[in-house]
Short mmCIF file of C-alpha atoms in Angstrom, two decimals:
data_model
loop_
_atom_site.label_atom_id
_atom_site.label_comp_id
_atom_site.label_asym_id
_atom_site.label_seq_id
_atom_site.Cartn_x
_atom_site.Cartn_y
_atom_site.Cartn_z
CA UNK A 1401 0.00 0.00 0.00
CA UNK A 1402 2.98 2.62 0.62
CA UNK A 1403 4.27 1.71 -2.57
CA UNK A 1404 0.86 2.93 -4.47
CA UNK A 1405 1.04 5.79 -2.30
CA UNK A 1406 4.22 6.29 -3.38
CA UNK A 1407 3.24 6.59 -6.94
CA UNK A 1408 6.18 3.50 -7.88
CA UNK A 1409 9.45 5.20 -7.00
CA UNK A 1410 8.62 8.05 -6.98
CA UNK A 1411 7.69 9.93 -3.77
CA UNK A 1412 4.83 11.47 -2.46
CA UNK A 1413 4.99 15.63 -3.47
CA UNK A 1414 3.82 17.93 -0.57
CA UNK A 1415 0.34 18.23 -1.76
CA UNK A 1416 0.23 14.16 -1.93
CA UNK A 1417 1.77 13.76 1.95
CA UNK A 1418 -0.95 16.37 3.04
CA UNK A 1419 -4.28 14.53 1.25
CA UNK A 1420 -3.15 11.75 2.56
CA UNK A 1421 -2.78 12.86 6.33
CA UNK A 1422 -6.01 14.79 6.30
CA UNK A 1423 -7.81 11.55 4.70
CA UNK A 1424 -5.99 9.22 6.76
CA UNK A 1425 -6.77 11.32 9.87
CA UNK A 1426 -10.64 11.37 8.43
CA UNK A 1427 -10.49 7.70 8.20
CA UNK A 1428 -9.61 6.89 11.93
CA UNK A 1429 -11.42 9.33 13.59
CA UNK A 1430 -14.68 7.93 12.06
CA UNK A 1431 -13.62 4.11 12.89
CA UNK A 1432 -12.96 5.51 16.35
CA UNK A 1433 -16.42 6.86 16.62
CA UNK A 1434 -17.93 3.23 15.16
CA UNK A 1435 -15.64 1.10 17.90
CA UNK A 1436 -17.01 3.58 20.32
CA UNK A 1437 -20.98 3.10 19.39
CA UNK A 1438 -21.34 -0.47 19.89
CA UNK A 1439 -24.87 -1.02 19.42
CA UNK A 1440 -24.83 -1.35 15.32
CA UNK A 1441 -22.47 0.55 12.56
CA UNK A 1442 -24.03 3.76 11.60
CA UNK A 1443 -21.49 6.09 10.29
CA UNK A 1444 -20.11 3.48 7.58
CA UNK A 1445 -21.56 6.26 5.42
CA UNK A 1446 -19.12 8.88 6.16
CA UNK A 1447 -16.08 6.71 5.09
CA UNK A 1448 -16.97 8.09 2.00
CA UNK A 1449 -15.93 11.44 2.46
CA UNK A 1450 -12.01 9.72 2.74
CA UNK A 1451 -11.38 10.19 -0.83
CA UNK A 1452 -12.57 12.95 -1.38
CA UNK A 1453 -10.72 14.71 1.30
CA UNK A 1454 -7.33 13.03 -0.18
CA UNK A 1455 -8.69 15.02 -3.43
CA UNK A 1456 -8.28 18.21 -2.41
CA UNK A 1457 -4.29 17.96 -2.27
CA UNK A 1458 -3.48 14.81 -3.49
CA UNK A 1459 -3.34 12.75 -7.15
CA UNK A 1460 -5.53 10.03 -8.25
CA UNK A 1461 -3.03 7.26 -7.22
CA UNK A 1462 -3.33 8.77 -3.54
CA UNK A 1463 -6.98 9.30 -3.54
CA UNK A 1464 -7.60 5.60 -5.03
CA UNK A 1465 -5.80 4.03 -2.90
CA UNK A 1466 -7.05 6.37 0.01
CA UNK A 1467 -10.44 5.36 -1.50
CA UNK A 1468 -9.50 1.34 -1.26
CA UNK A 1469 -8.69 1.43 2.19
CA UNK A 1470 -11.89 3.41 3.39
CA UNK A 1471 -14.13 0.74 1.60
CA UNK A 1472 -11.63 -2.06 3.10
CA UNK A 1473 -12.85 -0.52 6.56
CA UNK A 1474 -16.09 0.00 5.60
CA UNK A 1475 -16.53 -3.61 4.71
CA UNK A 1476 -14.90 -4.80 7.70
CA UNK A 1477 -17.57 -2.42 9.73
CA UNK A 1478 -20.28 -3.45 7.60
CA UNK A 1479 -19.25 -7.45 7.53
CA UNK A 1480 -20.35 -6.90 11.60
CA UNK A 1481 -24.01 -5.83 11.33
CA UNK A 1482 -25.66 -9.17 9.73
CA UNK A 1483 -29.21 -7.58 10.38
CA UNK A 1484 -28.38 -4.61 8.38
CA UNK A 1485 -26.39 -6.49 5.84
CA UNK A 1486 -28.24 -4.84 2.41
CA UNK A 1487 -27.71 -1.39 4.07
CA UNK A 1488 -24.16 -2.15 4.71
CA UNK A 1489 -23.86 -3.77 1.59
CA UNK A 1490 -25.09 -0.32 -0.25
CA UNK A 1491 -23.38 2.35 2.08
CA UNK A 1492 -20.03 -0.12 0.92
CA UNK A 1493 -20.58 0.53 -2.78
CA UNK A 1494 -21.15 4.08 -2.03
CA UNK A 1495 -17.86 4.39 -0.78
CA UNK A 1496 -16.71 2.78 -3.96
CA UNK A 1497 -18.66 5.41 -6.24
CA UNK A 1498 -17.25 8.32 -3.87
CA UNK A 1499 -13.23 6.73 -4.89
CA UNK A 1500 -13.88 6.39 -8.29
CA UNK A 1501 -15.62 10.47 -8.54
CA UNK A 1502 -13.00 11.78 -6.67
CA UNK A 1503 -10.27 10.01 -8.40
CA UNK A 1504 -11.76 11.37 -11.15
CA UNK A 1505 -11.71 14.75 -9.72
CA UNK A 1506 -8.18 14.57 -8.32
CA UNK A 1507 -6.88 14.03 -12.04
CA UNK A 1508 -8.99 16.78 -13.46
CA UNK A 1509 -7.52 18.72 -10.85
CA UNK A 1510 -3.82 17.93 -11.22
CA UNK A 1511 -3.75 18.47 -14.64
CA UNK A 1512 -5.01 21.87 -14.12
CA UNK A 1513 -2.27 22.64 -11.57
CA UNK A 1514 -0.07 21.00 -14.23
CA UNK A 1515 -0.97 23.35 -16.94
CA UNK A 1516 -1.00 26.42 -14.97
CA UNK A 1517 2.66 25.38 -13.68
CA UNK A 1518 3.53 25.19 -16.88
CA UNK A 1519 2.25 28.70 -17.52
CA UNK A 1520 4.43 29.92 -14.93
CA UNK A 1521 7.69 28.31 -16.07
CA UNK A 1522 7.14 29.46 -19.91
CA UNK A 1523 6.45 33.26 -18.29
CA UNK A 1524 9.67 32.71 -16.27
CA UNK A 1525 11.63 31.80 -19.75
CA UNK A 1526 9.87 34.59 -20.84
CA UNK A 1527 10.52 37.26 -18.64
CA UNK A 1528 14.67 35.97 -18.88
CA UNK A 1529 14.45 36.81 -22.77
CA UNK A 1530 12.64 39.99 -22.16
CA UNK A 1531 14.85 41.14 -19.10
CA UNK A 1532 18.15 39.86 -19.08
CA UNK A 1533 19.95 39.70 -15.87
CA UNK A 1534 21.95 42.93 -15.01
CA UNK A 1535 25.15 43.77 -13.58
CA UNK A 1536 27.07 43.10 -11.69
CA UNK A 1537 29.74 45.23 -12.99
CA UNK A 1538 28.96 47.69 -16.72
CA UNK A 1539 31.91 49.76 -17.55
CA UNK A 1540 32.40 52.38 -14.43
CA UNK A 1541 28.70 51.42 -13.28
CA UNK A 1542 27.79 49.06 -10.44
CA UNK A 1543 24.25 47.75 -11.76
CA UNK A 1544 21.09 45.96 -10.06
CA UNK A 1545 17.83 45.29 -11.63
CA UNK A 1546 14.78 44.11 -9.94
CA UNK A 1547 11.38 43.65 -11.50
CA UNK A 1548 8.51 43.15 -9.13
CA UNK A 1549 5.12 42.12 -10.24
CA UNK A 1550 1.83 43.28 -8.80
CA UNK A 1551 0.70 39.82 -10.16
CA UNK A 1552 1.81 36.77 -8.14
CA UNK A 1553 0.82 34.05 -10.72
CA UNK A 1554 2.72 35.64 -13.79
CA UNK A 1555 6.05 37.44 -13.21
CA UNK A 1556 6.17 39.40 -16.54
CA UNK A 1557 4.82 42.76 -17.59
CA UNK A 1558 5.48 45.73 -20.31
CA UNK A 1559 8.27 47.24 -18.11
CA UNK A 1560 11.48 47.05 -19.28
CA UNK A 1561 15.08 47.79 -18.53
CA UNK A 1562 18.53 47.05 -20.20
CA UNK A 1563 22.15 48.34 -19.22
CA UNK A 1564 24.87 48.29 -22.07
CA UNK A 1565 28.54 49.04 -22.22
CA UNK A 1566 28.61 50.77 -26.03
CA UNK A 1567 31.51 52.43 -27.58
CA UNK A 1568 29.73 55.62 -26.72
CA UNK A 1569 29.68 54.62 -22.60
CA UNK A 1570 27.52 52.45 -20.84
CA UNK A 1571 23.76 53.08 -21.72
CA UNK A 1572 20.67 52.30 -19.45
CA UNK A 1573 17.12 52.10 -20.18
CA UNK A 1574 14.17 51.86 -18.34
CA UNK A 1575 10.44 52.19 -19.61
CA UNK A 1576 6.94 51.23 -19.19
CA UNK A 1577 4.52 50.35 -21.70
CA UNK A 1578 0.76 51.71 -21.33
CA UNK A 1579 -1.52 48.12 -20.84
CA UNK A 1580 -1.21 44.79 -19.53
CA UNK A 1581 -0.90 41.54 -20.77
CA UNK A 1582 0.07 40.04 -23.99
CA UNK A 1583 0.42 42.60 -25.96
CA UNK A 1584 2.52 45.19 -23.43
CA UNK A 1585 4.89 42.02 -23.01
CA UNK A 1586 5.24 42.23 -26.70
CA UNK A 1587 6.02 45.92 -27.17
CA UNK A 1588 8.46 45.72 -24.02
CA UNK A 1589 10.34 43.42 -26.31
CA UNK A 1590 10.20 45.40 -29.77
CA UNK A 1591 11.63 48.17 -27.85
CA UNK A 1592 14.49 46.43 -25.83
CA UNK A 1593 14.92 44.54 -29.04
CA UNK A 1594 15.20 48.18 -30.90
CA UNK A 1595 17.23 49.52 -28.17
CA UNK A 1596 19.51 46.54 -28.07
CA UNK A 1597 20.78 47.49 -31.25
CA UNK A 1598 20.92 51.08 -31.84
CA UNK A 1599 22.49 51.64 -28.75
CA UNK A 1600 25.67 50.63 -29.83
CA UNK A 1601 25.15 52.33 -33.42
CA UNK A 1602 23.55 56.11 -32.44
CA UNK A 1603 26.60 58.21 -30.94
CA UNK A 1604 23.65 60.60 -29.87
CA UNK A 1605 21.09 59.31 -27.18
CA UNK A 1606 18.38 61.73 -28.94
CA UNK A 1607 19.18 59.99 -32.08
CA UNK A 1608 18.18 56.72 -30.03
CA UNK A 1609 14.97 58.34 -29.05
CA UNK A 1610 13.95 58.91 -32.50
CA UNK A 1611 15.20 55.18 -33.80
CA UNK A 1612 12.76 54.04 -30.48
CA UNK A 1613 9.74 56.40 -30.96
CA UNK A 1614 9.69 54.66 -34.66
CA UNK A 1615 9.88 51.27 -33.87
CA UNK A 1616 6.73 51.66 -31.37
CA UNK A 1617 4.95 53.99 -34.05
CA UNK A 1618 4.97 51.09 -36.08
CA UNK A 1619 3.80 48.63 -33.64
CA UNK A 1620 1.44 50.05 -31.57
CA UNK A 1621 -2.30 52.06 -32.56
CA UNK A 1622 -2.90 55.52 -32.08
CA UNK A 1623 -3.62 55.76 -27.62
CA UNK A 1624 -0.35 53.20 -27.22
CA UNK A 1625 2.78 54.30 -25.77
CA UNK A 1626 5.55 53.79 -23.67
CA UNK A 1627 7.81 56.07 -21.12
CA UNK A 1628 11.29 55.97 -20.94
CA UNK A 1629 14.32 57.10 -19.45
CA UNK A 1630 17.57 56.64 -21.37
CA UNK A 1631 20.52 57.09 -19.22
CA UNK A 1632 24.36 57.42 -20.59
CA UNK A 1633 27.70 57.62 -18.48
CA UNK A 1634 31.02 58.52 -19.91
CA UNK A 1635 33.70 59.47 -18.22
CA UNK A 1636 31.82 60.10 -15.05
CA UNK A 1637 29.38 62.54 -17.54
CA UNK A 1638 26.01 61.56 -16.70
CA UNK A 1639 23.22 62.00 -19.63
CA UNK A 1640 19.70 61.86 -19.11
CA UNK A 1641 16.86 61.60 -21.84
CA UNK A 1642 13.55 61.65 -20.43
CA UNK A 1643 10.38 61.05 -22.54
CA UNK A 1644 7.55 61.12 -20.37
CA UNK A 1645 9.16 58.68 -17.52
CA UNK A 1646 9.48 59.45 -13.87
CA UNK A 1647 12.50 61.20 -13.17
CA UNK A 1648 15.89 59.33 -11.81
CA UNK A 1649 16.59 59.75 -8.33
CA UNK A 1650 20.41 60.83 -7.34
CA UNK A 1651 21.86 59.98 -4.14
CA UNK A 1652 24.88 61.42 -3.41
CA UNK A 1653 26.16 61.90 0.54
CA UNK A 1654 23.03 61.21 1.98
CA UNK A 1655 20.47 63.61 -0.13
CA UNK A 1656 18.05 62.29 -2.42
CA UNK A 1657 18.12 64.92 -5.60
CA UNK A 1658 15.55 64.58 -8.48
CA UNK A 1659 16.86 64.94 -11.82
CA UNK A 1660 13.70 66.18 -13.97
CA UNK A 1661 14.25 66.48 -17.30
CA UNK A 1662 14.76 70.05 -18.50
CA UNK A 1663 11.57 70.69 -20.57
CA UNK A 1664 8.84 67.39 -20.12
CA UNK A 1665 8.78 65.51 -23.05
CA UNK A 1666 6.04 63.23 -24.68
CA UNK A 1667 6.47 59.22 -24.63
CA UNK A 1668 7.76 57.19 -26.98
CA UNK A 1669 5.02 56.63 -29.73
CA UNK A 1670 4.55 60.38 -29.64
CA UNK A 1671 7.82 62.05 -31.38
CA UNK A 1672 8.73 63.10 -28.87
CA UNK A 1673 11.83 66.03 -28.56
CA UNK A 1674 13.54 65.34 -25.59
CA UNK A 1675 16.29 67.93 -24.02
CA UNK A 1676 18.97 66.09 -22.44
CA UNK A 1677 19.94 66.46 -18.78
CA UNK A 1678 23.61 66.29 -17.73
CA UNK A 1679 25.31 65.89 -14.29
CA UNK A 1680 29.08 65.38 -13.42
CA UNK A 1681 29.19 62.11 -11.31
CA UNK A 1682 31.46 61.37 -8.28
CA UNK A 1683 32.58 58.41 -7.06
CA UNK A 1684 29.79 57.04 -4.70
CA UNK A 1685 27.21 58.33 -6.35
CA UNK A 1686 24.14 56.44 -6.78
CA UNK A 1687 21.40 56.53 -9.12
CA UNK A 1688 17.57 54.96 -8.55
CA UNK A 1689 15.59 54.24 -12.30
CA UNK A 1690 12.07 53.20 -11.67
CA UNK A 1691 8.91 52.63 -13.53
CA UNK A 1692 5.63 54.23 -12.04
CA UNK A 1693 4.42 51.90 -10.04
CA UNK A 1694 6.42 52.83 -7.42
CA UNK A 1695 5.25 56.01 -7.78
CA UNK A 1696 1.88 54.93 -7.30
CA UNK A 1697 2.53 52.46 -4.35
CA UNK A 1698 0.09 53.53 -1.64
CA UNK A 1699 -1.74 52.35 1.42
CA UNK A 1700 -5.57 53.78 2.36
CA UNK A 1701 -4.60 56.27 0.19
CA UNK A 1702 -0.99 57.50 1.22
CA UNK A 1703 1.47 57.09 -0.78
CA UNK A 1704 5.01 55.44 -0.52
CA UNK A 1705 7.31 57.85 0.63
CA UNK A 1706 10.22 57.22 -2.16
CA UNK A 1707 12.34 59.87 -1.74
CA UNK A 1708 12.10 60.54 1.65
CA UNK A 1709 13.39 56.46 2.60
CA UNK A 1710 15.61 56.10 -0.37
CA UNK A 1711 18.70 57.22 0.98
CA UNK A 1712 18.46 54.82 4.45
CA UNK A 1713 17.26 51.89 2.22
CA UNK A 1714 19.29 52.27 -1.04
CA UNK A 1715 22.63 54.50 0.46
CA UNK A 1716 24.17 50.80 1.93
CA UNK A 1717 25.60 47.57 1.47
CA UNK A 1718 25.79 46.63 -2.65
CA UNK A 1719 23.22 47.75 -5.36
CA UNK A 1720 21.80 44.55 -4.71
CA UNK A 1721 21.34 44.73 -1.20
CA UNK A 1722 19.52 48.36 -2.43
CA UNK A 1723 16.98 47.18 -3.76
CA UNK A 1724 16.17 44.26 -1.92
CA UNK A 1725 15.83 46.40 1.38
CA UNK A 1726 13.52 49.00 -1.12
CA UNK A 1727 11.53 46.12 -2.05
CA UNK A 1728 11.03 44.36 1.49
CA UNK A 1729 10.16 48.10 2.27
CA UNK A 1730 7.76 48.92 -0.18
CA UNK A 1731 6.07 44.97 -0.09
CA UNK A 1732 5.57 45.90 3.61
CA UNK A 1733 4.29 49.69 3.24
CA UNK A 1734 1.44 48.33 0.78
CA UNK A 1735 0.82 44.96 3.05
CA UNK A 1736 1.45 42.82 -0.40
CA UNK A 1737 -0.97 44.32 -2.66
CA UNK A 1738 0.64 46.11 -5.29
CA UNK A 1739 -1.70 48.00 -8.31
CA UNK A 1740 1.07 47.72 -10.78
CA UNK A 1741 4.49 46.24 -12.20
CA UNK A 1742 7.00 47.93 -11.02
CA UNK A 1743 10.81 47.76 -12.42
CA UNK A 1744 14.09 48.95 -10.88
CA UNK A 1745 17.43 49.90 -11.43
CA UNK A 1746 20.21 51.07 -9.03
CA UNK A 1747 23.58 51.96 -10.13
CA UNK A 1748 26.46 53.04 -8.39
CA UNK A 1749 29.56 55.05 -9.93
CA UNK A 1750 32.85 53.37 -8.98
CA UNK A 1751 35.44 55.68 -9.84
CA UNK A 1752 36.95 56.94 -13.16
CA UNK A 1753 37.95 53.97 -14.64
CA UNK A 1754 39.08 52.95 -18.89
CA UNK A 1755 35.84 55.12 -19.59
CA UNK A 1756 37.20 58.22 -18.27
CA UNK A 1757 39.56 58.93 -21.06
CA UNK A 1758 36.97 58.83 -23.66
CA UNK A 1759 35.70 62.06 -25.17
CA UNK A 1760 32.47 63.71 -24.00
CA UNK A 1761 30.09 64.09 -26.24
CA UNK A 1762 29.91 67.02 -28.59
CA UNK A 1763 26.47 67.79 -27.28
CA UNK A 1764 28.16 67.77 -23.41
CA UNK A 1765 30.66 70.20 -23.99
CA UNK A 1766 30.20 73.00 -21.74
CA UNK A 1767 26.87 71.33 -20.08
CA UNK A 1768 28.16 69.56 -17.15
CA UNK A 1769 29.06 72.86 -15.51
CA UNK A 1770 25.51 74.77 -16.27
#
């Protein structure tokens, strides 16, 4: 019997151990109550509830052989009540009907968890084409992406983020597309797609923009879009392109500084004409990229308090340890129920490094000063 149980060789899975404790539980406490009540067997009857306890957690195999046992019992039980015999007899065969319906229902059941398993691991493959890892280490840039989905089932969205080291300086993205589902997953990846390649072709990041705004013109219907951030270092020059994306955070010696774009721009999808933004980095400096949703974060109507925290849970430890400790943090402020995808990016400025020697760009000159 603990071979069936055991499905052969393999063993029992956690769901399979549990069915069978609750139905095994089920099954003595019931022959307990028919030892105790000694004038005939009247609770032969509930043996059939056995399997279909074990069907709730476990697979067929369990629940039939569950099932078996409780109409071995019940026989046994039944076998004692002679008088009775044809209402034994029947209460017996419905304990046979109630294995056989729930074994049914314990397959129907498993193959559902099957397929939706299955789900999840092809939306786990997916999400690794569609967001590469990052980091740990582009160019001068300590790098850490984390994507967390508002959606426990299915851990992929329309945000997106990528971090390259071009011939130009290391280049980071980070967007959101407007929608759910399918079809945001499948813009996320014309644009990182896009991005993947002209960022190593395009010496200016506008030019990027315009290659970008393109691709999702062509892709997307009129009310589409997506908001990004485009972010280039070089030599410790920091360049910022903003089209319609929430604005970087800097932290540098314990102050959080915004660092809004210089005119707002439109989204991608909607030429937009961005103006960059540029900053001299120093070594230490850190820089938060993150989609909207944490933006919109809130709890009975307050929202989370980004920049205000982001310097005691981003400012220690690696970039990793960042945005783990902003995540636990934000998971906590909003008690687990997030309204939206939310992607993030922390990067840290190691020092002047190869990088440094390069050029700035012509459209830098003069600008990191102003």
């Amino acid at each position: 019997m603990a071979n069936f149980f055991a499905s052969g060789r393999r063993p029992l899975s956690p769901g399979s151990r549990a069915g069978l404790g609750a139905a095994l539980v089920l099954l003595v406490a019931v022959s307990g109550v028919e030892l105790i009540d000694t004038s005939r067997p009247n609770f032969i009857g509930l043996f059939a509830a056995v399997p279909f306890l074990a069907a709730v957690f476990a697979g067929w195999q369990t629940t039939l052989g569950v099932g078996a046992l409780a109409t071995v019992v019940g026989m046994v039980f039944a076998s004692t009540d002679t008088e009775h015999s044809v209402a034994g007899l029947v209460n017996v065969v419905g304990i046979m009907l109630a294995t056989g319906i729930a074994s049914a229902v314990a397959t129907i059941r498993q193959r559902q968890a099957d397929q939706i398993a299955e789900l999840t691991r092809l939306a786990a493959v997916a999400q690794q084409a569609v967001l590469r890892p990052l980091g740990p280490q582009v160019g001068a840039l300590a790098v850490a992406g984390r994507y967390i989905s508002a959606t426990a089932a299915a851990d992929i969205g329309g945000d997106l983020y990528e971090a390259l080291d071009t011939p130009y300086g290391v280049r980071i993205i980070i967007g959101d597309v407007r929608g759910k589902g399918l079809d945001a997953v499948r813009l996320a990846s014309i644009v990182l797609g896009s991005y993947r390649h002209v960022a190593y072709e395009r010496a200016d990041l506008r030019a990027i923009v315009t290659d970008l705004d393109r691709a999702v013109a062509r892709s997307v219907g009129d009310e589409d879009f997506v908001t990004a951030a485009l972010v280039e270092e070089r030599g410790g020059t920091l360049t910022i392109v903003n089209c319609g994306h929430p604005s970087p955070l800097l932290l540098r010696r314990g102050e959080v500084i915004p660092l809004d774009p210089p005119a707002t721009a439109p989204p991608l999808g909607f030429m937009p004409v961005a103006q960059p933004r540029v900053e001299r980095l120093e070594p230490g400096d850190r820089l938060l990229l993150f989609t909207d949703g944490l933006g919109e974060a809130r709890r009975e109507g307050e929202f989370f308090p980004t920049a205000d925290r982001a310097w005691r849970l981003l400012g220690h430890g690696t970039v990793g340890d960042g945005l783990a400790s902003l995540e636990t943090a934000l998971v906590d402020w909003v008690h687990g129920q997030l309204d939206d995808d939310i992607a993030l990016v922390l990067l840290e400025y190691t020092g002047p490094g190869v990088e440094a020697a390069q050029p700035m760009p012509s459209w830098e000159v003069g600008a990191a000063g102003s």
